[in-house]
Amino acid sequence: MTGRERVREIASLTNPLVKQLRALHGRKERRESGLFLAEGARTIVEALDNGQAPEILVYHREGRDRPVVARLRAACVKAGGTCLETNDEVLAKISRKDNPQSVVAAFRWRERGFDAVDPASARVFVALDRVRDPGNLGAVIRTADAVGAGGVLLVGETCDPASVESVRASMGSIFAVPVFEGSETDFLALCARWPGSVVGTALTATTHYRRAALREPVLIVMGNEQAGITEAIAGACTDLVRIPMIGRADSLNLAISTAVMLYGVAEPESDASLA
Ligand code: SAM
């Protein structure tokens, strides 16, 4: 197939590729195909900048001459992918939205287990125990990217990091931060061989989150939205800490508390664009 043949026009809502892309809103279909959806030119550029080209790129035919679309199309064709030029109706069907983005793409999900975590690659990592909310997960991935974390570790039964909601909330950081997935047993084994501090967060902890004497690399462990971290995970932590609260709230939102922890423990030392 030549580069020109890899760019196709699609106007029919019943085209099999349209059906395949729409089905990627479902977890089962994502797992079976190994593909996931990302929306918006900015997010897809983020993927390219992080070395990942789309397998299928879909864009509104009226935008075909935009420089950013030309760049995405060239990258997709070069990587052997398929480009589809289409209309509002098809984009709305794929996106399941009335006012869809004018560019969407399907990418291959990179599966990584806890064996692939390299503790020497960064100062800080964050693990989420049984995270349920894809918005929280995407926001954590985005914050992990902002502080230069080495990865986000998903422990046990979690929401899908490749869901449209999670990818959307990560604002492109899903392509910059490695996501590792594994069972609680595998996580406990990783904690046992972790070379630095494993810092669990718990509402019952008596140590202030900035007063723990921590050794890098720091592995921060955040709990499930309802149940917190399991007893087994708490037992595997070298430190248990809490962020102070003096008002009526009995806890902080998971993504917010993860941001406080990440910045408290590993605020980036330099941002050249700041005075
Ligand atoms: N009901 C849960 C419990 O009793 O552990 C807490 C749920 S809380 C919404 C979800 C997670 O956010 C917690 O497991 C913890 O990781 C983090 N978190 C929330 N507030 C926190 C605080 N003040 N200090 C440290 N972590 C906090």
GROMACS .gro file of C-alpha atoms and ligand atoms in nm:
model
  302
    1MET     CA    1   0.000   0.000   0.000
    2THR     CA    2   0.139   0.344  -0.092
    3GLY     CA    3   0.120   0.657   0.120
    4ARG     CA    4  -0.164   0.794  -0.095
    5GLU     CA    5  -0.365   0.472  -0.055
    6ARG     CA    6  -0.334   0.494   0.320
    7VAL     CA    7  -0.545   0.814   0.318
    8ARG     CA    8  -0.909   0.723   0.261
    9GLU     CA    9  -1.233   0.921   0.254
   10ILE     CA   10  -1.514   0.787   0.467
   11ALA     CA   11  -1.863   0.935   0.481
   12SER     CA   12  -2.069   0.630   0.580
   13LEU     CA   13  -2.167   0.579   0.942
   14THR     CA   14  -2.179   0.202   0.881
   15ASN     CA   15  -1.820   0.172   0.762
   16PRO     CA   16  -1.651  -0.115   0.957
   17LEU     CA   17  -1.359   0.107   1.060
   18VAL     CA   18  -1.603   0.360   1.207
   19LYS     CA   19  -1.767   0.077   1.402
   20GLN     CA   20  -1.427  -0.051   1.517
   21LEU     CA   21  -1.321   0.293   1.641
   22ARG     CA   22  -1.655   0.358   1.815
   23ALA     CA   23  -1.623   0.022   1.990
   24LEU     CA   24  -1.299   0.144   2.154
   25HIS     CA   25  -1.516   0.321   2.413
   26GLY     CA   26  -1.559  -0.026   2.564
   27ARG     CA   27  -1.293  -0.179   2.791
   28LYS     CA   28  -1.335  -0.530   2.647
   29GLU     CA   29  -1.287  -0.405   2.290
   30ARG     CA   30  -0.980  -0.204   2.393
   31ARG     CA   31  -0.823  -0.506   2.562
   32GLU     CA   32  -0.900  -0.737   2.269
   33SER     CA   33  -0.769  -0.502   2.001
   34GLY     CA   34  -0.486  -0.348   2.206
   35LEU     CA   35  -0.598  -0.008   2.078
   36PHE     CA   36  -0.729   0.301   2.256
   37LEU     CA   37  -0.867   0.638   2.147
   38ALA     CA   38  -0.716   0.982   2.193
   39GLU     CA   39  -0.897   1.301   2.093
   40GLY     CA   40  -0.772   1.639   1.976
   41ALA     CA   41  -0.473   1.747   1.768
   42ARG     CA   42  -0.282   1.871   2.074
   43THR     CA   43  -0.300   1.532   2.248
   44ILE     CA   44  -0.205   1.345   1.931
   45VAL     CA   45   0.095   1.575   1.877
   46GLU     CA   46   0.195   1.493   2.236
   47ALA     CA   47   0.194   1.126   2.136
   48LEU     CA   48   0.417   1.194   1.835
   49ASP     CA   49   0.655   1.400   2.048
   50ASN     CA   50   0.683   1.098   2.276
   51GLY     CA   51   0.761   0.861   1.990
   52GLN     CA   52   0.416   0.710   1.934
   53ALA     CA   53   0.237   0.744   1.600
   54PRO     CA   54  -0.133   0.664   1.559
   55GLU     CA   55  -0.239   0.337   1.394
   56ILE     CA   56  -0.557   0.507   1.271
   57LEU     CA   57  -0.592   0.883   1.232
   58VAL     CA   58  -0.934   1.037   1.164
   59TYR     CA   59  -0.978   1.404   1.082
   60HIS     CA   60  -1.240   1.639   0.939
   61ARG     CA   61  -1.187   1.674   0.566
   62GLU     CA   62  -1.215   2.054   0.592
   63GLY     CA   63  -0.905   2.054   0.813
   64ARG     CA   64  -0.689   1.842   0.584
   65ASP     CA   65  -0.462   2.138   0.492
   66ARG     CA   66  -0.399   2.257   0.847
   67PRO     CA   67  -0.025   2.224   0.917
   68VAL     CA   68  -0.087   2.021   1.231
   69VAL     CA   69  -0.312   1.777   1.046
   70ALA     CA   70  -0.055   1.746   0.767
   71ARG     CA   71   0.209   1.663   1.029
   72LEU     CA   72  -0.009   1.401   1.196
   73ARG     CA   73  -0.105   1.248   0.860
   74ALA     CA   74   0.259   1.226   0.749
   75ALA     CA   75   0.360   1.060   1.076
   76CYS     CA   76   0.070   0.814   1.061
   77VAL     CA   77   0.145   0.714   0.701
   78LYS     CA   78   0.520   0.685   0.774
   79ALA     CA   79   0.445   0.448   1.062
   80GLY     CA   80   0.225   0.233   0.837
   81GLY     CA   81  -0.105   0.356   0.981
   82THR     CA   82  -0.433   0.443   0.812
   83CYS     CA   83  -0.573   0.797   0.773
   84LEU     CA   84  -0.943   0.865   0.732
   85GLU     CA   85  -1.079   1.194   0.602
   86THR     CA   86  -1.435   1.235   0.714
   87ASN     CA   87  -1.727   1.457   0.819
   88ASP     CA   88  -1.900   1.583   1.136
   89GLU     CA   89  -2.140   1.287   1.156
   90VAL     CA   90  -1.869   1.021   1.146
   91LEU     CA   91  -1.654   1.210   1.398
   92ALA     CA   92  -1.956   1.243   1.627
   93LYS     CA   93  -2.031   0.871   1.594
   94ILE     CA   94  -1.673   0.768   1.673
   95SER     CA   95  -1.647   1.015   1.964
   96ARG     CA   96  -2.001   0.953   2.096
   97LYS     CA   97  -2.030   1.330   2.130
   98ASP     CA   98  -2.246   1.594   1.959
   99ASN     CA   99  -1.958   1.836   1.921
  100PRO     CA  100  -1.655   1.612   1.866
  101GLN     CA  101  -1.292   1.716   1.824
  102SER     CA  102  -1.194   1.750   1.458
  103VAL     CA  103  -0.910   1.497   1.500
  104VAL     CA  104  -0.919   1.161   1.680
  105ALA     CA  105  -0.678   0.871   1.665
  106ALA     CA  106  -0.635   0.511   1.774
  107PHE     CA  107  -0.304   0.416   1.938
  108ARG     CA  108  -0.159   0.085   2.048
  109TRP     CA  109  -0.157   0.046   2.429
  110ARG     CA  110   0.184  -0.038   2.573
  111GLU     CA  111   0.139  -0.303   2.842
  112ARG     CA  112   0.390  -0.287   3.125
  113GLY     CA  113   0.403  -0.500   3.438
  114PHE     CA  114   0.578  -0.407   3.763
  115ASP     CA  115   0.890  -0.597   3.648
  116ALA     CA  116   0.942  -0.317   3.396
  117VAL     CA  117   0.967  -0.044   3.664
  118ASP     CA  118   1.320   0.098   3.686
  119PRO     CA  119   1.352   0.267   4.028
  120ALA     CA  120   1.677   0.433   3.917
  121SER     CA  121   1.505   0.622   3.636
  122ALA     CA  122   1.345   0.896   3.851
  123ARG     CA  123   1.328   1.055   4.198
  124VAL     CA  124   0.963   0.973   4.250
  125PHE     CA  125   0.693   0.725   4.141
  126VAL     CA  126   0.329   0.704   4.239
  127ALA     CA  127   0.120   0.392   4.296
  128LEU     CA  128  -0.260   0.394   4.310
  129ASP     CA  129  -0.432   0.114   4.499
  130ARG     CA  130  -0.753   0.006   4.316
  131VAL     CA  131  -0.827   0.352   4.171
  132ARG     CA  132  -1.188   0.367   4.049
  133ASP     CA  133  -1.239   0.706   3.886
  134PRO     CA  134  -1.086   0.756   3.538
  135GLY     CA  135  -1.093   1.134   3.588
  136ASN     CA  136  -0.881   1.096   3.902
  137LEU     CA  137  -0.647   0.859   3.720
  138GLY     CA  138  -0.595   1.091   3.424
  139ALA     CA  139  -0.536   1.387   3.656
  140VAL     CA  140  -0.276   1.186   3.852
  141ILE     CA  141  -0.097   1.089   3.528
  142ARG     CA  142  -0.090   1.458   3.430
  143THR     CA  143   0.053   1.564   3.767
  144ALA     CA  144   0.307   1.280   3.761
  145ASP     CA  145   0.422   1.415   3.424
  146ALA     CA  146   0.449   1.769   3.566
  147VAL     CA  147   0.687   1.661   3.843
  148GLY     CA  148   0.891   1.428   3.622
  149ALA     CA  149   0.778   1.110   3.798
  150GLY     CA  150   0.911   0.782   3.661
  151GLY     CA  151   0.571   0.621   3.631
  152VAL     CA  152   0.223   0.559   3.763
  153LEU     CA  153   0.171   0.210   3.906
  154LEU     CA  154  -0.184   0.070   3.909
  155VAL     CA  155  -0.236  -0.192   4.177
  156GLY     CA  156  -0.512  -0.453   4.166
  157GLU     CA  157  -0.854  -0.403   4.005
  158THR     CA  158  -0.849  -0.049   3.870
  159CYS     CA  159  -1.036   0.160   3.618
  160ASP     CA  160  -0.886   0.144   3.270
  161PRO     CA  161  -0.601   0.392   3.208
  162ALA     CA  162  -0.675   0.362   2.835
  163SER     CA  163  -1.039   0.473   2.868
  164VAL     CA  164  -1.144   0.784   2.679
  165GLU     CA  165  -1.215   0.960   3.013
  166SER     CA  166  -0.873   0.881   3.159
  167VAL     CA  167  -0.685   0.973   2.840
  168ARG     CA  168  -0.886   1.297   2.817
  169ALA     CA  169  -0.812   1.390   3.180
  170SER     CA  170  -0.441   1.320   3.132
  171MET     CA  171  -0.429   1.596   2.865
  172GLY     CA  172  -0.166   1.407   2.664
  173SER     CA  173   0.050   1.304   2.961
  174ILE     CA  174  -0.061   0.942   2.906
  175PHE     CA  175   0.199   0.939   2.627
  176ALA     CA  176   0.475   1.087   2.844
  177VAL     CA  177   0.445   0.888   3.166
  178PRO     CA  178   0.476   0.509   3.169
  179VAL     CA  179   0.179   0.333   3.329
  180PHE     CA  180   0.252  -0.002   3.495
  181GLU     CA  181  -0.018  -0.249   3.598
  182GLY     CA  182  -0.009  -0.547   3.831
  183SER     CA  183  -0.163  -0.741   4.117
  184GLU     CA  184  -0.131  -0.654   4.485
  185THR     CA  185   0.100  -0.956   4.525
  186ASP     CA  186   0.334  -0.827   4.255
  187PHE     CA  187   0.321  -0.480   4.410
  188LEU     CA  188   0.414  -0.613   4.754
  189ALA     CA  189   0.712  -0.792   4.594
  190LEU     CA  190   0.818  -0.464   4.430
  191CYS     CA  191   0.788  -0.281   4.765
  192ALA     CA  192   1.011  -0.544   4.927
  193ARG     CA  193   1.291  -0.478   4.678
  194TRP     CA  194   1.233  -0.101   4.643
  195PRO     CA  195   1.567   0.077   4.707
  196GLY     CA  196   1.416   0.397   4.860
  197SER     CA  197   1.119   0.493   5.076
  198VAL     CA  198   0.774   0.350   5.014
  199VAL     CA  199   0.541   0.620   5.147
  200GLY     CA  200   0.182   0.520   5.210
  201THR     CA  201  -0.088   0.782   5.266
  202ALA     CA  202  -0.350   0.714   5.530
  203LEU     CA  203  -0.600   0.925   5.720
  204THR     CA  204  -0.493   0.742   6.038
  205ALA     CA  205  -0.121   0.822   5.994
  206THR     CA  206   0.042   1.038   6.259
  207THR     CA  207   0.339   1.165   6.053
  208HIS     CA  208   0.313   1.496   5.863
  209TYR     CA  209   0.371   1.430   5.491
  210ARG     CA  210   0.663   1.678   5.474
  211ARG     CA  211   0.828   1.568   5.797
  212ALA     CA  212   0.903   1.207   5.706
  213ALA     CA  213   1.276   1.147   5.644
  214LEU     CA  214   1.259   1.002   5.295
  215ARG     CA  215   1.516   0.826   5.076
  216GLU     CA  216   1.497   0.856   4.699
  217PRO     CA  217   1.361   0.709   4.486
  218VAL     CA  218   1.036   0.767   4.670
  219LEU     CA  219   0.739   0.547   4.587
  220ILE     CA  220   0.422   0.726   4.699
  221VAL     CA  221   0.121   0.501   4.756
  222MET     CA  222  -0.230   0.645   4.732
  223GLY     CA  223  -0.548   0.463   4.831
  224ASN     CA  224  -0.880   0.372   4.676
  225GLU     CA  225  -1.139   0.652   4.676
  226GLN     CA  226  -1.363   0.469   4.925
  227ALA     CA  227  -1.141   0.230   5.117
  228GLY     CA  228  -0.792   0.384   5.122
  229ILE     CA  229  -0.490   0.147   5.100
  230THR     CA  230  -0.519  -0.216   5.205
  231GLU     CA  231  -0.368  -0.339   5.531
  232ALA     CA  232  -0.117  -0.549   5.339
  233ILE     CA  233   0.005  -0.248   5.142
  234ALA     CA  234   0.016  -0.031   5.454
  235GLY     CA  235   0.231  -0.301   5.614
  236ALA     CA  236   0.473  -0.292   5.320
  237CYS     CA  237   0.528   0.086   5.345
  238THR     CA  238   0.841   0.222   5.512
  239ASP     CA  239   0.647   0.537   5.615
  240LEU     CA  240   0.279   0.627   5.656
  241VAL     CA  241   0.195   0.995   5.627
  242ARG     CA  242  -0.101   1.232   5.625
  243ILE     CA  243  -0.165   1.577   5.477
  244PRO     CA  244  -0.302   1.802   5.755
  245MET     CA  245  -0.667   1.907   5.741
  246ILE     CA  246  -0.829   2.147   5.989
  247GLY     CA  247  -1.173   2.209   5.835
  248ARG     CA  248  -1.480   1.988   5.823
  249ALA     CA  249  -1.363   1.775   5.527
  250ASP     CA  250  -1.267   1.427   5.644
  251SER     CA  251  -1.044   1.361   5.343
  252LEU     CA  252  -0.907   1.518   5.026
  253ASN     CA  253  -0.991   1.410   4.674
  254LEU     CA  254  -0.751   1.140   4.551
  255ALA     CA  255  -0.606   1.341   4.260
  256ILE     CA  256  -0.568   1.655   4.472
  257SER     CA  257  -0.393   1.471   4.755
  258THR     CA  258  -0.165   1.296   4.505
  259ALA     CA  259  -0.064   1.637   4.367
  260VAL     CA  260   0.010   1.764   4.718
  261MET     CA  261   0.218   1.453   4.789
  262LEU     CA  262   0.410   1.465   4.461
  263TYR     CA  263   0.497   1.833   4.497
  264GLY     CA  264   0.570   1.797   4.868
  265VAL     CA  265   0.808   1.508   4.813
  266ALA     CA  266   0.960   1.582   4.474
  267GLU     CA  267   0.891   1.935   4.353
  268PRO     CA  268   1.099   1.979   4.036
  269GLU     CA  269   1.429   2.148   4.122
  270SER     CA  270   1.441   2.360   3.811
  271ASP     CA  271   1.195   2.514   3.572
  272ALA     CA  272   1.407   2.742   3.354
  273SER     CA  273   1.104   2.947   3.250
  274LEU     CA  274   1.045   3.061   3.612
  275ALA     CA  275   1.227   3.359   3.768
  276SAM     N1  276  -1.214   0.669   5.319
  276SAM     C1  277  -1.077   0.643   5.286
  276SAM     C2  278  -0.998   0.604   5.406
  276SAM     O1  279  -1.052   0.601   5.514
  276SAM     O2  280  -0.879   0.581   5.389
  276SAM     C3  281  -1.012   0.767   5.225
  276SAM     C4  282  -1.050   0.794   5.091
  276SAM     S1  283  -0.959   0.927   5.024
  276SAM     C5  284  -1.083   1.007   4.934
  276SAM     C6  285  -0.864   0.844   4.897
  276SAM     C7  286  -0.718   0.855   4.914
  276SAM     O3  287  -0.676   0.990   4.904
  276SAM     C8  288  -0.661   0.808   5.045
  276SAM     O4  289  -0.647   0.668   5.052
  276SAM     C9  290  -0.525   0.876   5.044
  276SAM     O5  291  -0.436   0.810   4.960
  276SAM    C10  292  -0.560   1.010   4.982
  276SAM     N2  293  -0.588   1.114   5.083
  276SAM    C11  294  -0.702   1.183   5.098
  276SAM     N3  295  -0.689   1.273   5.198
  276SAM    C12  296  -0.564   1.258   5.247
  276SAM    C13  297  -0.490   1.322   5.351
  276SAM     N4  298  -0.540   1.418   5.426
  276SAM     N5  299  -0.363   1.282   5.372
  276SAM    C14  300  -0.307   1.184   5.296
  276SAM     N6  301  -0.373   1.122   5.197
  276SAM    C15  302  -0.499   1.158   5.172
   0.00000   0.00000   0.00000
